[in-house]
Amino acid sequence: MTNKKRIFSGIQPSGNLHIGNYLGAIANWIKLQDEFESIFCVVDLHAITVPQDPETLRKKTLEIAKIYLAAGIDPKKSAIFIQSQVSEHAELCWILNTIVKMSELEKMTQFKDKTQAGVSEGIGVGLFDYPVLMAADILLYGTEVVPVGEDQKQHVELARDLAKRFNHKFGETFIVPKAFIKEEGMRVMGLDDPTKKMSKSATSEYNYISLTDDAETVKRKIKKAVTDSGSEIVFSDDKPALKNLINIYASFSGKTPKEIEALYVGRGYGDFKTELAQVINNFLTPFQEKLAAITDEDALEILRAGAEKVRPLAKAKLAEVKKKVGFIS
Ligand code: AMP
Ligand code: TRP
């Protein structure tokens, strides 16, 4: 590997990947892969922290890898691999578990959201420990930059704290990583509720536009998307639903919100929504063609090669960690 700075990011193979995942995460990765030495992971160990079906997990794991590839991650430039194929992640997680505090994990908003106001009855310990595994993912590779959506900022903060704590206790070992969150597209909100982020675990399919939705579905979902009172197309904080739709339009078209407002002066929601669906489909249609052309075999081959490429890095860092904590090798 080269001496460029390293980035690491990952997505769980669960639920349907949506345009929020694309705009908030993957689209940024594509741009960063030229500048950084990039590692992109399919985080299947994270995906089993909630009840899951093994057959679906296998299918989704391959699907995420194919989505990375179809979106433009180039396996010649970046390593793409499956987390469970590099066992050092779980091992480092265990060691980090011994320096993280219960209270730090209890504060994590994603955990609080998933457990409905912190009620932990019936919740697996894996879900509680999720951010520590994420810290292990990041720290194992000497990652400097972690490109994620805004919702993951708190988890990256924890990785920073754990890196510093370990370094302080056992001597300089980990690079302290930084989150990289792009302004636009950083938080795509639900189409049915602009107060909550678009989510792959949403109960209604009208919450999100999946990366695999066909053109008709996109039109139908955009048509049903909630809007604010009034009829003008304006980008403002007191019109959160419209603001979200304009943001999506802007991200896929390359136009600024101001330019979009100007396009729709004197025109109503109807025109705006029809054209928004077109703008989204202009991206999705060619993307889905590429996705369909990637075979399971191709994806598996790339994933194996990716694991081969990153494993030596993970092994070296873990060996260093084990030595520092006093394990005999
Ligand atoms: P998740 O869907 O939670 O596994 O997230 C995968 C990646 O997509 C992470 O980097 C998230 O920050 C990003 N992401 C998820 N949902 C959204 C959203 N609604 N808007 C922007 N980014 C998102
Ligand atoms: N927790 C992240 C999410 O839900 C996924 C993830 C796991 C991740 N490990 C990571 C992201 C390491 C960045 C770096 O989106």
mmCIF file of N, CA, C and O in Angstrom, residues 57-110:
data_model
loop_
_atom_site.group_PDB
_atom_site.id
_atom_site.type_symbol
_atom_site.label_atom_id
_atom_site.label_comp_id
_atom_site.label_asym_id
_atom_site.label_seq_id
_atom_site.Cartn_x
_atom_site.Cartn_y
_atom_site.Cartn_z
ATOM 1 N N LEU A 57 -28.956 -12.229 5.066
ATOM 2 C CA LEU A 57 -27.663 -11.599 5.343
ATOM 3 C C LEU A 57 -26.668 -11.890 4.212
ATOM 4 O O LEU A 57 -25.991 -10.979 3.717
ATOM 5 N N ARG A 58 -26.641 -13.167 3.783
ATOM 6 C CA ARG A 58 -25.726 -13.530 2.685
ATOM 7 C C ARG A 58 -26.052 -12.716 1.432
ATOM 8 O O ARG A 58 -25.169 -12.179 0.765
ATOM 9 N N LYS A 59 -27.338 -12.629 1.124
ATOM 10 C CA LYS A 59 -27.771 -11.915 -0.090
ATOM 11 C C LYS A 59 -27.417 -10.425 -0.007
ATOM 12 O O LYS A 59 -26.873 -9.837 -0.927
ATOM 13 N N LYS A 60 -27.714 -9.855 1.157
ATOM 14 C CA LYS A 60 -27.476 -8.417 1.334
ATOM 15 C C LYS A 60 -25.985 -8.081 1.341
ATOM 16 O O LYS A 60 -25.584 -7.013 0.895
ATOM 17 N N THR A 61 -25.182 -8.989 1.856
ATOM 18 C CA THR A 61 -23.734 -8.744 1.905
ATOM 19 C C THR A 61 -23.191 -8.591 0.488
ATOM 20 O O THR A 61 -22.455 -7.645 0.184
ATOM 21 N N LEU A 62 -23.626 -9.496 -0.378
ATOM 22 C CA LEU A 62 -23.195 -9.393 -1.782
ATOM 23 C C LEU A 62 -23.773 -8.151 -2.446
ATOM 24 O O LEU A 62 -23.110 -7.480 -3.232
ATOM 25 N N GLU A 63 -25.026 -7.857 -2.095
ATOM 26 C CA GLU A 63 -25.680 -6.697 -2.715
ATOM 27 C C GLU A 63 -24.952 -5.395 -2.373
ATOM 28 O O GLU A 63 -24.744 -4.544 -3.235
ATOM 29 N N ILE A 64 -24.544 -5.267 -1.112
ATOM 30 C CA ILE A 64 -23.828 -4.032 -0.727
ATOM 31 C C ILE A 64 -22.526 -3.919 -1.526
ATOM 32 O O ILE A 64 -22.181 -2.857 -2.038
ATOM 33 N N ALA A 65 -21.821 -5.045 -1.641
ATOM 34 C CA ALA A 65 -20.558 -5.008 -2.390
ATOM 35 C C ALA A 65 -20.825 -4.577 -3.833
ATOM 36 O O ALA A 65 -20.111 -3.732 -4.393
ATOM 37 N N LYS A 66 -21.894 -5.113 -4.416
ATOM 38 C CA LYS A 66 -22.216 -4.741 -5.804
ATOM 39 C C LYS A 66 -22.611 -3.268 -5.903
ATOM 40 O O LYS A 66 -22.288 -2.592 -6.877
ATOM 41 N N ILE A 67 -23.303 -2.793 -4.883
ATOM 42 C CA ILE A 67 -23.693 -1.372 -4.888
ATOM 43 C C ILE A 67 -22.441 -0.482 -4.831
ATOM 44 O O ILE A 67 -22.326 0.512 -5.553
ATOM 45 N N TYR A 68 -21.493 -0.855 -3.992
ATOM 46 C CA TYR A 68 -20.235 -0.097 -3.945
ATOM 47 C C TYR A 68 -19.632 -0.021 -5.357
ATOM 48 O O TYR A 68 -19.227 1.041 -5.825
ATOM 49 N N LEU A 69 -19.590 -1.182 -6.005
ATOM 50 C CA LEU A 69 -18.939 -1.252 -7.325
ATOM 51 C C LEU A 69 -19.731 -0.461 -8.368
ATOM 52 O O LEU A 69 -19.154 0.324 -9.127
ATOM 53 N N ALA A 70 -21.061 -0.650 -8.385
ATOM 54 C CA ALA A 70 -21.878 0.042 -9.388
ATOM 55 C C ALA A 70 -21.844 1.554 -9.181
ATOM 56 O O ALA A 70 -21.926 2.330 -10.128
ATOM 57 N N ALA A 71 -21.695 1.974 -7.918
ATOM 58 C CA ALA A 71 -21.664 3.418 -7.644
ATOM 59 C C ALA A 71 -20.340 4.034 -8.089
ATOM 60 O O ALA A 71 -20.232 5.245 -8.202
ATOM 61 N N GLY A 72 -19.338 3.198 -8.303
ATOM 62 C CA GLY A 72 -18.087 3.748 -8.826
ATOM 63 C C GLY A 72 -16.870 3.526 -7.944
ATOM 64 O O GLY A 72 -15.826 4.125 -8.170
ATOM 65 N N ILE A 73 -16.992 2.680 -6.934
ATOM 66 C CA ILE A 73 -15.781 2.352 -6.182
ATOM 67 C C ILE A 73 -14.968 1.400 -7.043
ATOM 68 O O ILE A 73 -15.476 0.395 -7.534
ATOM 69 N N ASP A 74 -13.733 1.786 -7.240
ATOM 70 C CA ASP A 74 -12.884 1.062 -8.172
ATOM 71 C C ASP A 74 -11.968 0.117 -7.393
ATOM 72 O O ASP A 74 -11.108 0.582 -6.633
ATOM 73 N N PRO A 75 -12.159 -1.181 -7.554
ATOM 74 C CA PRO A 75 -11.356 -2.122 -6.761
ATOM 75 C C PRO A 75 -9.852 -2.056 -7.060
ATOM 76 O O PRO A 75 -9.054 -2.597 -6.299
ATOM 77 N N LYS A 76 -9.488 -1.367 -8.137
ATOM 78 C CA LYS A 76 -8.051 -1.192 -8.393
ATOM 79 C C LYS A 76 -7.482 -0.119 -7.460
ATOM 80 O O LYS A 76 -6.317 -0.136 -7.107
ATOM 81 N N LYS A 77 -8.344 0.812 -7.094
ATOM 82 C CA LYS A 77 -7.873 1.899 -6.226
ATOM 83 C C LYS A 77 -8.162 1.602 -4.758
ATOM 84 O O LYS A 77 -7.410 2.006 -3.878
ATOM 85 N N SER A 78 -9.306 0.979 -4.492
ATOM 86 C CA SER A 78 -9.775 0.836 -3.115
ATOM 87 C C SER A 78 -9.951 -0.632 -2.765
ATOM 88 O O SER A 78 -10.297 -1.426 -3.629
ATOM 89 N N ALA A 79 -9.761 -0.949 -1.488
ATOM 90 C CA ALA A 79 -10.043 -2.322 -1.051
ATOM 91 C C ALA A 79 -11.500 -2.397 -0.600
ATOM 92 O O ALA A 79 -11.970 -1.540 0.151
ATOM 93 N N ILE A 80 -12.207 -3.394 -1.109
ATOM 94 C CA ILE A 80 -13.584 -3.643 -0.667
ATOM 95 C C ILE A 80 -13.572 -5.025 -0.035
ATOM 96 O O ILE A 80 -13.092 -5.979 -0.650
ATOM 97 N N PHE A 81 -14.057 -5.145 1.182
ATOM 98 C CA PHE A 81 -14.011 -6.478 1.824
ATOM 99 C C PHE A 81 -15.134 -6.654 2.827
ATOM 100 O O PHE A 81 -15.839 -5.705 3.183
ATOM 101 N N ILE A 82 -15.304 -7.909 3.259
ATOM 102 C CA ILE A 82 -16.335 -8.257 4.241
ATOM 103 C C ILE A 82 -15.691 -8.334 5.624
ATOM 104 O O ILE A 82 -14.709 -9.047 5.834
ATOM 105 N N GLN A 83 -16.260 -7.610 6.542
ATOM 106 C CA GLN A 83 -15.707 -7.495 7.907
ATOM 107 C C GLN A 83 -15.431 -8.854 8.555
ATOM 108 O O GLN A 83 -14.367 -9.066 9.132
ATOM 109 N N SER A 84 -16.374 -9.797 8.440
ATOM 110 C CA SER A 84 -16.205 -11.084 9.141
ATOM 111 C C SER A 84 -15.084 -11.924 8.541
ATOM 112 O O SER A 84 -14.674 -12.918 9.128
ATOM 113 N N GLN A 85 -14.582 -11.531 7.368
ATOM 114 C CA GLN A 85 -13.473 -12.295 6.772
ATOM 115 C C GLN A 85 -12.108 -11.868 7.316
ATOM 116 O O GLN A 85 -11.082 -12.436 6.950
ATOM 117 N N VAL A 86 -12.122 -10.840 8.147
ATOM 118 C CA VAL A 86 -10.868 -10.412 8.782
ATOM 119 C C VAL A 86 -11.119 -10.448 10.298
ATOM 120 O O VAL A 86 -11.677 -9.511 10.878
ATOM 121 N N SER A 87 -10.730 -11.533 10.931
ATOM 122 C CA SER A 87 -11.167 -11.787 12.311
ATOM 123 C C SER A 87 -10.557 -10.816 13.330
ATOM 124 O O SER A 87 -11.035 -10.715 14.457
ATOM 125 N N GLU A 88 -9.536 -10.083 12.901
ATOM 126 C CA GLU A 88 -8.910 -9.107 13.800
ATOM 127 C C GLU A 88 -9.894 -8.032 14.291
ATOM 128 O O GLU A 88 -9.693 -7.452 15.360
ATOM 129 N N HIS A 89 -10.938 -7.769 13.522
ATOM 130 C CA HIS A 89 -11.919 -6.746 13.950
ATOM 131 C C HIS A 89 -12.544 -7.142 15.289
ATOM 132 O O HIS A 89 -12.638 -6.333 16.215
ATOM 133 N N ALA A 90 -12.998 -8.400 15.352
ATOM 134 C CA ALA A 90 -13.664 -8.868 16.577
ATOM 135 C C ALA A 90 -12.672 -8.934 17.734
ATOM 136 O O ALA A 90 -13.006 -8.609 18.880
ATOM 137 N N GLU A 91 -11.455 -9.294 17.408
ATOM 138 C CA GLU A 91 -10.458 -9.430 18.470
ATOM 139 C C GLU A 91 -10.073 -8.068 19.068
ATOM 140 O O GLU A 91 -9.977 -7.907 20.282
ATOM 141 N N LEU A 92 -9.880 -7.089 18.195
ATOM 142 C CA LEU A 92 -9.557 -5.751 18.710
ATOM 143 C C LEU A 92 -10.752 -5.191 19.486
ATOM 144 O O LEU A 92 -10.579 -4.518 20.510
ATOM 145 N N CYS A 93 -11.952 -5.483 19.013
ATOM 146 C CA CYS A 93 -13.151 -5.019 19.712
ATOM 147 C C CYS A 93 -13.118 -5.507 21.163
ATOM 148 O O CYS A 93 -13.393 -4.750 22.090
ATOM 149 N N TRP A 94 -12.761 -6.766 21.358
ATOM 150 C CA TRP A 94 -12.713 -7.300 22.725
ATOM 151 C C TRP A 94 -11.743 -6.507 23.596
ATOM 152 O O TRP A 94 -12.052 -6.139 24.731
ATOM 153 N N ILE A 95 -10.581 -6.224 23.043
ATOM 154 C CA ILE A 95 -9.574 -5.498 23.831
ATOM 155 C C ILE A 95 -10.078 -4.079 24.152
ATOM 156 O O ILE A 95 -9.972 -3.609 25.286
ATOM 157 N N LEU A 96 -10.694 -3.451 23.158
ATOM 158 C CA LEU A 96 -11.221 -2.092 23.392
ATOM 159 C C LEU A 96 -12.374 -2.113 24.398
ATOM 160 O O LEU A 96 -12.592 -1.144 25.131
ATOM 161 N N ASN A 97 -13.084 -3.221 24.450
ATOM 162 C CA ASN A 97 -14.175 -3.362 25.433
ATOM 163 C C ASN A 97 -13.692 -3.174 26.859
ATOM 164 O O ASN A 97 -14.473 -2.809 27.740
ATOM 165 N N THR A 98 -12.413 -3.447 27.055
ATOM 166 C CA THR A 98 -11.898 -3.365 28.417
ATOM 167 C C THR A 98 -11.494 -1.940 28.802
ATOM 168 O O THR A 98 -11.189 -1.682 29.956
ATOM 169 N N ILE A 99 -11.504 -1.023 27.818
ATOM 170 C CA ILE A 99 -11.185 0.372 28.189
ATOM 171 C C ILE A 99 -12.356 1.330 27.967
ATOM 172 O O ILE A 99 -12.296 2.502 28.327
ATOM 173 N N VAL A 100 -13.435 0.831 27.367
ATOM 174 C CA VAL A 100 -14.603 1.703 27.158
ATOM 175 C C VAL A 100 -15.462 1.644 28.425
ATOM 176 O O VAL A 100 -15.428 0.649 29.159
ATOM 177 N N LYS A 101 -16.195 2.709 28.670
ATOM 178 C CA LYS A 101 -17.048 2.716 29.872
ATOM 179 C C LYS A 101 -18.500 2.479 29.496
ATOM 180 O O LYS A 101 -18.957 2.940 28.452
ATOM 181 N N MET A 102 -19.220 1.798 30.360
ATOM 182 C CA MET A 102 -20.657 1.567 30.149
ATOM 183 C C MET A 102 -21.365 2.891 29.867
ATOM 184 O O MET A 102 -22.182 2.999 28.965
ATOM 185 N N SER A 103 -21.015 3.915 30.653
ATOM 186 C CA SER A 103 -21.720 5.194 30.536
ATOM 187 C C SER A 103 -21.504 5.822 29.164
ATOM 188 O O SER A 103 -22.385 6.511 28.644
ATOM 189 N N GLU A 104 -20.325 5.567 28.562
ATOM 190 C CA GLU A 104 -20.075 6.128 27.222
ATOM 191 C C GLU A 104 -21.024 5.496 26.208
ATOM 192 O O GLU A 104 -21.539 6.158 25.307
ATOM 193 N N LEU A 105 -21.236 4.208 26.344
ATOM 194 C CA LEU A 105 -22.094 3.512 25.376
ATOM 195 C C LEU A 105 -23.571 3.812 25.620
ATOM 196 O O LEU A 105 -24.363 3.869 24.682
ATOM 197 N N GLU A 106 -23.909 4.027 26.880
ATOM 198 C CA GLU A 106 -25.308 4.363 27.195
ATOM 199 C C GLU A 106 -25.727 5.698 26.580
ATOM 200 O O GLU A 106 -26.900 5.947 26.351
ATOM 201 N N LYS A 107 -24.738 6.544 26.308
ATOM 202 C CA LYS A 107 -25.029 7.882 25.742
ATOM 203 C C LYS A 107 -25.266 7.868 24.238
ATOM 204 O O LYS A 107 -25.690 8.876 23.670
ATOM 205 N N MET A 108 -24.941 6.780 23.570
ATOM 206 C CA MET A 108 -24.965 6.766 22.103
ATOM 207 C C MET A 108 -26.393 6.906 21.575
ATOM 208 O O MET A 108 -27.256 6.084 21.902
ATOM 209 N N THR A 109 -26.617 7.895 20.743
ATOM 210 C CA THR A 109 -27.993 8.151 20.279
ATOM 211 C C THR A 109 -28.547 7.000 19.445
ATOM 212 O O THR A 109 -29.712 6.686 19.545
ATOM 213 N N GLN A 110 -27.672 6.384 18.621
ATOM 214 C CA GLN A 110 -28.195 5.297 17.795
ATOM 215 C C GLN A 110 -28.699 4.149 18.671
ATOM 216 O O GLN A 110 -29.749 3.568 18.403
#
